[in-house]
Coordinates of C-alpha atoms in Angstrom, one line a residue:
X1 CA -16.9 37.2 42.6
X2 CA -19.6 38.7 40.5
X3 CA -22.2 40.1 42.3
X4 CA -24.8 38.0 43.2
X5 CA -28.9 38.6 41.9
X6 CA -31.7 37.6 44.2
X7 CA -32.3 34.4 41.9
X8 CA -28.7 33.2 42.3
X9 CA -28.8 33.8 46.3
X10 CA -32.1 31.8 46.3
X11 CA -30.5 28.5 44.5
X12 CA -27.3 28.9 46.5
X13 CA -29.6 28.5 49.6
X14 CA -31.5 26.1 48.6
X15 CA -28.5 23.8 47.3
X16 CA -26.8 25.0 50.5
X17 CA -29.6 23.7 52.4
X18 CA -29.6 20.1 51.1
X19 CA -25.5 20.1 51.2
X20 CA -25.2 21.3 55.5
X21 CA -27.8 18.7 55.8
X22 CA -26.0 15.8 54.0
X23 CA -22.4 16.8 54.7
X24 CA -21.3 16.9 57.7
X25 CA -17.7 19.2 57.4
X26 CA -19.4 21.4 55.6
X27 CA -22.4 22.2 58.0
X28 CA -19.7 22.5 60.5
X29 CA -17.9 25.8 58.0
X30 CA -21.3 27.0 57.8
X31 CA -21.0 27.7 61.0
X32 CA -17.6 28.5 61.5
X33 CA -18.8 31.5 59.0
X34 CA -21.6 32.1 60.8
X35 CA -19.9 32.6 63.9
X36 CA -17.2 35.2 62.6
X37 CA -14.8 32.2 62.5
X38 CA -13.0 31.1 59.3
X39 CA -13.7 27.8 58.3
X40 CA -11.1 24.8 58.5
X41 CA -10.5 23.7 54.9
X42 CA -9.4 20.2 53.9
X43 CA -5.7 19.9 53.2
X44 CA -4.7 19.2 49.5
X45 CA -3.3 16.1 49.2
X46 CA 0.0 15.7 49.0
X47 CA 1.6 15.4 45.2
X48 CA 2.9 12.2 44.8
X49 CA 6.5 11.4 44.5
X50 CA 7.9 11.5 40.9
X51 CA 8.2 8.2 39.6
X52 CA 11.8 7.4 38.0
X53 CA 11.8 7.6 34.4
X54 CA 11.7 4.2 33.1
X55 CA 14.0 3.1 30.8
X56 CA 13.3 1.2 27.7
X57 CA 15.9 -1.1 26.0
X58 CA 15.7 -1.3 22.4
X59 CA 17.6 -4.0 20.6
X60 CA 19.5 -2.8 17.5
X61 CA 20.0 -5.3 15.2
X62 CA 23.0 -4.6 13.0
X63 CA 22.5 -3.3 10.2
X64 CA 22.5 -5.2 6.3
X65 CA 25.6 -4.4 4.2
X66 CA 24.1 -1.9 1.0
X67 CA 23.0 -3.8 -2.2
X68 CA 24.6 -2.2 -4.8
X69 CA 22.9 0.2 -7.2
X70 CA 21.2 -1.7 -9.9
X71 CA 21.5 -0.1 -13.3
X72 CA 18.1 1.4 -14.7
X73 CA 15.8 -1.1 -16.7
X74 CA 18.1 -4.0 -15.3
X75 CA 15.3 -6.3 -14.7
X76 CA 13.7 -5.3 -18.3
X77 CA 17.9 -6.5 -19.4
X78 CA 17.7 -9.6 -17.5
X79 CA 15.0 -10.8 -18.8
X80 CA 15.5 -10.3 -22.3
X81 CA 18.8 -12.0 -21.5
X82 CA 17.0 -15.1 -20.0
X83 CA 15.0 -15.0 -23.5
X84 CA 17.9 -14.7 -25.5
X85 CA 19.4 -17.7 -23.6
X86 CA 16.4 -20.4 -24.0
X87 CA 15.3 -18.9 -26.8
X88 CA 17.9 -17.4 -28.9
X89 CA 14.9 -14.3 -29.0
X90 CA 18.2 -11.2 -29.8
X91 CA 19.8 -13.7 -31.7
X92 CA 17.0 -14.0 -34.6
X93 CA 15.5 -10.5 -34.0
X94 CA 18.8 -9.3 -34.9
X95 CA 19.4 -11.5 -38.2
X96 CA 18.8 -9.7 -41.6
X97 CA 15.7 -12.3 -42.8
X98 CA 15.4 -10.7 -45.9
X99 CA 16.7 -13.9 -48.0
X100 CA 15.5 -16.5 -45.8
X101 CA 12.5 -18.3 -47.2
X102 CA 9.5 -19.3 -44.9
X103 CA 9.8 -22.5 -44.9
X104 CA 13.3 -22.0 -42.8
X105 CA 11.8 -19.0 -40.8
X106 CA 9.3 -21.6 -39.8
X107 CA 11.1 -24.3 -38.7
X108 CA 14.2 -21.8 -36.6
X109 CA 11.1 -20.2 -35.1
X110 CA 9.4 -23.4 -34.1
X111 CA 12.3 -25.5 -32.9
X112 CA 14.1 -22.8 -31.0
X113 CA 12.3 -19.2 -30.7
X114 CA 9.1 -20.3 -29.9
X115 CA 9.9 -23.3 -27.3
X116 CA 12.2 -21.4 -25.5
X117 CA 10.7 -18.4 -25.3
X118 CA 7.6 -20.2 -23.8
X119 CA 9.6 -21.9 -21.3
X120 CA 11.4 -19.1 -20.0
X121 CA 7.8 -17.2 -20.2
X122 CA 6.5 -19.9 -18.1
X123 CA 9.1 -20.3 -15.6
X124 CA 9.6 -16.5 -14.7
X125 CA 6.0 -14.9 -15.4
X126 CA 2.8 -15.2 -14.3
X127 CA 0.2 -14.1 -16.9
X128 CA -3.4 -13.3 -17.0
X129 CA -6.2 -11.8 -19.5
X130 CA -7.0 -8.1 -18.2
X131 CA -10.2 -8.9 -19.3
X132 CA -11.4 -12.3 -18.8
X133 CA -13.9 -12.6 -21.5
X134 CA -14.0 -15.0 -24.6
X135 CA -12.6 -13.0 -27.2
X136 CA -15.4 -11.9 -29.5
X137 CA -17.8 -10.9 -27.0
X138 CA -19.5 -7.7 -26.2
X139 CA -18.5 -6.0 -23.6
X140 CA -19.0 -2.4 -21.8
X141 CA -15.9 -0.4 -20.5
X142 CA -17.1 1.6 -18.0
X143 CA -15.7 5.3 -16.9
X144 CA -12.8 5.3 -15.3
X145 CA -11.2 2.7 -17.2
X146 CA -7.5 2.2 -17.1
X147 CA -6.4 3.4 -20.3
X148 CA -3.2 1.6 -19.9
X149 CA -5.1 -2.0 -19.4
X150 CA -7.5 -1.4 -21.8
X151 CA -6.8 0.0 -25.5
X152 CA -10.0 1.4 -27.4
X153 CA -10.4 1.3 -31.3
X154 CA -12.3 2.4 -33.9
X155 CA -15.2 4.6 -33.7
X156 CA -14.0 6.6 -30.5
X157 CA -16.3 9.3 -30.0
X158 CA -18.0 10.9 -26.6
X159 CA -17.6 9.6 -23.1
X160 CA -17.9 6.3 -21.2
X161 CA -19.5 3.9 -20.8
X162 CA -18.9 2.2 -24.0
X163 CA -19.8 -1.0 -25.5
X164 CA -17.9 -2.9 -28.3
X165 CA -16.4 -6.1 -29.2
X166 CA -13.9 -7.6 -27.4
X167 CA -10.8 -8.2 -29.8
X168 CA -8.0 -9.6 -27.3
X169 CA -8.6 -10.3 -24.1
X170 CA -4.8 -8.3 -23.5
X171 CA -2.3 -9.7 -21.2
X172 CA -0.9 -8.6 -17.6
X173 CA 1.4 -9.9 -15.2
X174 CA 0.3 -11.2 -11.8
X175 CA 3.5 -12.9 -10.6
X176 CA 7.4 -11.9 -11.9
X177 CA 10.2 -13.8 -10.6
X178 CA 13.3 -12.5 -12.7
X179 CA 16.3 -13.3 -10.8
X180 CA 18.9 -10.6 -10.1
X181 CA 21.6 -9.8 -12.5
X182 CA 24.7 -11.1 -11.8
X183 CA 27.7 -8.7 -12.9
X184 CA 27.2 -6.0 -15.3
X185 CA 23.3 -6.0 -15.3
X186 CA 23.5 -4.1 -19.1
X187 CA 24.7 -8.0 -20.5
X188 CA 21.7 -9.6 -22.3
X189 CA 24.4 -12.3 -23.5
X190 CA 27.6 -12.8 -23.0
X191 CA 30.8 -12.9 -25.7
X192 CA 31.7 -16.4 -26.7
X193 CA 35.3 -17.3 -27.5
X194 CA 36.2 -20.6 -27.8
X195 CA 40.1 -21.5 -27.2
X196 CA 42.2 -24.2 -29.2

């Protein structure tokens, strides 16, 4: 114990005082002291009994069998392959149109490219403008701009914010539902061989 100045001895009597009046046990260690007795001090309480260590049952469920690993770009492949089957899309891409006269590109691309591409568009994507302004209108980018949503042209010079005119409103996709590829997933369309 440190030792004690005459300011600390004072407010230990006087809190002394107040606590032999109030408390009964301690008035009676007072004096015990007093008297050259030691003072009878409260038993600790005993430390409870260590509860058992409960056990908690955890149900495992067993375990899905591993997909197989998908080749890279397999969706991009499957959906080109979708396009190429409503649409015939690899089929003309992939003709040599330097003889054909516009009049036929017109019509192949009207009755076939162009109504099955839609369709398969349609049934597997949902689109939206990124920017959902009438095209023509004048608009501000502001900084911080997604560079990859929105494309700047022309007269490109400083920082943001900028204001021009909006040209195309640009596309993004809010919904894809391309089923998985079935077999090899590098097949956009499959071989063809017809049998006498």
């Amino acid at each position: 114990m440190p030792p004690m100045s005459g300011l600390n001895r004072f407010f230990l009597a006087f809190v002394a005082f107040f606590k032999v009046w109030f408390d009964r046990s301690f008035a009676e260690g007072v004096w015990a002291l007093r008297h050259g007795s030691s003072p009878s001090l409260p038993s600790a309480p005993a430390p409870e009994a260590a509860q058992p260590a409960r056990v908690q049952t955890v149900e495992t469920k067993p375990s899905e069998p591993a997909k197989p690993a998908r080749e890279p770009g397999a969706e991009a492949v499957a959906l080109l392959a979708i396009l190429q089957r409503d649409g015939r899309l690899v089929d003309f891409l992939q003709e040599d149109l330097a003889g054909a006269s516009d009049a036929d590109l017109a019509a192949v691309v009207r009755s076939t490219v162009y109504e099955g591409c839609r369709k398969s568009i349609a049934a597997h994507l949902a689109l939206a403008p990124v920017l959902d302004k009438p095209e023509g209108a004048m608009i501000t980018v502001e900084a911080g701009f997604d560079p990859a949503a929105i494309r700047l042209t022309g007269n490109v010079v400083g920082n943001p914010p900028f204001r021009g005119t909006l040209k195309h409103r640009g596309w993004k996709a809010t919904k894809v539902t391309v089923p998985e590829p079935a077999g090899d997933g590098r097949v956009v369309a499959p071989a063809e061989v017809e049998l006498p």
